[in-house]
PDB file of C-alpha atoms in Angstrom:
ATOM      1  CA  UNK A 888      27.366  54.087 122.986  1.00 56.00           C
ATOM      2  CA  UNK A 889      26.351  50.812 124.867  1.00 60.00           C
ATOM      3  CA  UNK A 890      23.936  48.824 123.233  1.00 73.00           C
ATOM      4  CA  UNK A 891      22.604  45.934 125.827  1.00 80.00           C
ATOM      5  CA  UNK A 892      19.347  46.652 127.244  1.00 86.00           C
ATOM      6  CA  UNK A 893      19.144  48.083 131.278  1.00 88.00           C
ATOM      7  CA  UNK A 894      21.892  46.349 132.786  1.00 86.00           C
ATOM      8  CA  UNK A 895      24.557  47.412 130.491  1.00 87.00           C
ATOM      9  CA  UNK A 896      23.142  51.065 130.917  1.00 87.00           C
ATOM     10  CA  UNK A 897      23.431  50.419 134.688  1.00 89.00           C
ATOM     11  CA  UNK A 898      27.095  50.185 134.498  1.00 86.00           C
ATOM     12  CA  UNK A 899      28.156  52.677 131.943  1.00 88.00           C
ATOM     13  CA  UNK A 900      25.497  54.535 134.805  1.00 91.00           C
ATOM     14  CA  UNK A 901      27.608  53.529 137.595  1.00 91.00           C
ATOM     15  CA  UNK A 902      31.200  54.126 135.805  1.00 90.00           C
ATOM     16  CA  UNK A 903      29.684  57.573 135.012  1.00 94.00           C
ATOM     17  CA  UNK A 904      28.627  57.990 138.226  1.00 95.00           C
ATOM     18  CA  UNK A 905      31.925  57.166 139.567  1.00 92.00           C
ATOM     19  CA  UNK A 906      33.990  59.753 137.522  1.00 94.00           C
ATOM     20  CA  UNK A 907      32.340  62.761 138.655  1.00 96.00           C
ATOM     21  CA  UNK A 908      32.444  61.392 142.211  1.00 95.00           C
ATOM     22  CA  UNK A 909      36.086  61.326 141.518  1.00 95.00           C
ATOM     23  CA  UNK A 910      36.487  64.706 140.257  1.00 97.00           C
ATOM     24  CA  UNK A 911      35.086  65.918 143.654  1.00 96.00           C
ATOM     25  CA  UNK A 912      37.489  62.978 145.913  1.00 96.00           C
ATOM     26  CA  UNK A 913      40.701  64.702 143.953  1.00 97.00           C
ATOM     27  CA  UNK A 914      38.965  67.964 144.690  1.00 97.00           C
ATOM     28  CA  UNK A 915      38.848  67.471 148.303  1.00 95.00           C
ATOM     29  CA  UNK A 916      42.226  65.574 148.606  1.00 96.00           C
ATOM     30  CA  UNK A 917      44.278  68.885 146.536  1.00 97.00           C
ATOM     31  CA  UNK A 918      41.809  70.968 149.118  1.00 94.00           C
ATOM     32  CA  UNK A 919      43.413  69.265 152.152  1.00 94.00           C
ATOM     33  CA  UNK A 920      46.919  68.988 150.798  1.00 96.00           C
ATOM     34  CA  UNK A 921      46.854  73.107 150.431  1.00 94.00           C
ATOM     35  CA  UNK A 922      45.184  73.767 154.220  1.00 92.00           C
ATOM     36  CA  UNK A 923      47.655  71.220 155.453  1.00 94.00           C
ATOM     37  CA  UNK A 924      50.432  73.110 154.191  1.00 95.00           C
ATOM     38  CA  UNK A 925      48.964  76.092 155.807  1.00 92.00           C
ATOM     39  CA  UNK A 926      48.058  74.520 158.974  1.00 92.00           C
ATOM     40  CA  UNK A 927      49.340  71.914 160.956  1.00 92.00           C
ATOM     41  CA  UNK A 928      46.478  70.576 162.716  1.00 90.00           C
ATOM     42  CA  UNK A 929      45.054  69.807 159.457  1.00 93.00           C
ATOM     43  CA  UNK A 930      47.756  67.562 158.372  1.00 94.00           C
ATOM     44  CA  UNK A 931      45.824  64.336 159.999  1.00 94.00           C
ATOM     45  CA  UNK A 932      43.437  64.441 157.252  1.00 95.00           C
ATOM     46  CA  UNK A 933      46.118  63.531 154.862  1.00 97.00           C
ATOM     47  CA  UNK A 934      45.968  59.960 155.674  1.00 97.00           C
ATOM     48  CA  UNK A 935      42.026  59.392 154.951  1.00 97.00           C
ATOM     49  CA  UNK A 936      42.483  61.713 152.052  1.00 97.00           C
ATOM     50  CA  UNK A 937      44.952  59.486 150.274  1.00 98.00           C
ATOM     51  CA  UNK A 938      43.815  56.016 151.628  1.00 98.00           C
ATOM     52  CA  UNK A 939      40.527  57.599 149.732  1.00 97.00           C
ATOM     53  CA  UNK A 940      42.129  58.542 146.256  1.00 97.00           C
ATOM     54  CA  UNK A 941      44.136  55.225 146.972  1.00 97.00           C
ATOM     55  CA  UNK A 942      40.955  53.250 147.287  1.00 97.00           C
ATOM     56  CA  UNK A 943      39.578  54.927 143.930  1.00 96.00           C
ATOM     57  CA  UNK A 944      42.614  53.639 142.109  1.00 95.00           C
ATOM     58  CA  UNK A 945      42.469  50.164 143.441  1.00 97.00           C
ATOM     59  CA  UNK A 946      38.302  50.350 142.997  1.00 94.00           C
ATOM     60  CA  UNK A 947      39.199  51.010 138.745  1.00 92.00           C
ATOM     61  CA  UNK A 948      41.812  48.466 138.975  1.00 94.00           C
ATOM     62  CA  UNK A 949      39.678  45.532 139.934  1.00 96.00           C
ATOM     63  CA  UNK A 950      37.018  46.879 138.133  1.00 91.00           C
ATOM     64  CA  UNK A 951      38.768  46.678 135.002  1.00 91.00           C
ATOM     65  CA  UNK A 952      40.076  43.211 135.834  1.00 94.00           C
ATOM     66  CA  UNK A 953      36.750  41.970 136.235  1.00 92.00           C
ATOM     67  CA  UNK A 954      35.580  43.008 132.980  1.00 86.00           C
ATOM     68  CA  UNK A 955      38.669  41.458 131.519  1.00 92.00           C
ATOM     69  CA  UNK A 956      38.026  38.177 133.316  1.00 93.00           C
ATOM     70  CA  UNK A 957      34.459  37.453 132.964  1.00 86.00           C
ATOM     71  CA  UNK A 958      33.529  38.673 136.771  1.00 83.00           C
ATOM     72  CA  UNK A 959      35.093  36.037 139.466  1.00 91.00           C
ATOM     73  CA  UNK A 960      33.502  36.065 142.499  1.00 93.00           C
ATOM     74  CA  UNK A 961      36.260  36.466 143.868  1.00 95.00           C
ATOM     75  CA  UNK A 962      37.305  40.132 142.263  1.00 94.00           C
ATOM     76  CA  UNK A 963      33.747  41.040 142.319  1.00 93.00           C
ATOM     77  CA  UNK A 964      33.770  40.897 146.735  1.00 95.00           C
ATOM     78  CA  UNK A 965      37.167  42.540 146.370  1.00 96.00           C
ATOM     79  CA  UNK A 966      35.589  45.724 144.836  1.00 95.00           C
ATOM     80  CA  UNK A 967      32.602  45.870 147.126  1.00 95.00           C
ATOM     81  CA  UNK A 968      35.384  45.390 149.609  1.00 97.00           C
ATOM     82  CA  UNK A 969      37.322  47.971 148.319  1.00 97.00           C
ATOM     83  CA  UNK A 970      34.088  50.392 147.683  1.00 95.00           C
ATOM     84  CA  UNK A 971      33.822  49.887 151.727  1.00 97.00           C
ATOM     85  CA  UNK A 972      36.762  50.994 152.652  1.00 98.00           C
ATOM     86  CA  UNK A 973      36.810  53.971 150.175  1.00 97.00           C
ATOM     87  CA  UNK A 974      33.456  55.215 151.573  1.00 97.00           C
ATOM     88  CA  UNK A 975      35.158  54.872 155.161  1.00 97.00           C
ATOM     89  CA  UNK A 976      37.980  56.676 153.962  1.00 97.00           C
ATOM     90  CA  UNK A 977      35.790  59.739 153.012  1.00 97.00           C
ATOM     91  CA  UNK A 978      33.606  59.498 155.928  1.00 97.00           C
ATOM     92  CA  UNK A 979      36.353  59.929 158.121  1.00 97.00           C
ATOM     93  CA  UNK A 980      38.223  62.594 156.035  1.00 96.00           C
ATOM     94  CA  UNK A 981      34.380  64.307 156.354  1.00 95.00           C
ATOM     95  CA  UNK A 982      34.253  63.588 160.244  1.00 95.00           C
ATOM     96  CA  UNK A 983      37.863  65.035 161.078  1.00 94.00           C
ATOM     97  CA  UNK A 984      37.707  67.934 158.236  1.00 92.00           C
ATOM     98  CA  UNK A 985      34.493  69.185 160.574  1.00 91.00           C
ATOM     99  CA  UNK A 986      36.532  68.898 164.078  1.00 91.00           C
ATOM    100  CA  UNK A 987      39.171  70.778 162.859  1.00 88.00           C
ATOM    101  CA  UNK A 988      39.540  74.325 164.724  1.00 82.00           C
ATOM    102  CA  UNK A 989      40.486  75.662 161.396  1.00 76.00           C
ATOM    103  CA  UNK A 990      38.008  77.067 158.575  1.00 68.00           C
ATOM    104  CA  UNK A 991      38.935  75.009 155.883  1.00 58.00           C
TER     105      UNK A 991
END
């Protein structure tokens, strides 16, 4: 268990945090992948659905590397970067997944 006082408990937080938001991103992503079998005018949401499970995996990747290298500055704007563009990802999965004339 982490033993560091409130900031090391604010990232085991934020890593556990993370997982279960994951769960629910590869949730949504096997979700779309079954409809857009089904339907083709859901197959457009493909591409924000896998840009978003893409930006997960390159969100852990840095992540990791910064805890391996001491935190550059450098790595650390890459995953607030990278968190950016994963958000996007999902907010446009969310906006197109409503437009759809389909029931998902």
């Amino acid at each position: 268990l982490p033993n560091g006082g409130p900031l090391v408990f604010a990232q085991w937080l934020h890593r556990a945090t993370v997982a279960v938001v994951l769960l629910f991103a590869v949730w949504a992503v096997l979700r779309v992948r079954k409809v857009a079998r089904a339907h083709a005018a859901a197959r457009p949401l493909l591409i924000p659905a896998y840009a978003m499970i893409g930006g997960f995996v390159a969100q852990a990747t840095i992540g990791m590397v910064m805890v391996l290298t001491a935190r550059p500055a450098v790595l650390a704007t890459m995953h607030n970067a990278v968190a950016a563009f994963t958000w996007l990802s999902a907010l446009s999965l969310a906006v197109l997944a409503r437009r759809l004339p389909i029931d998902l």
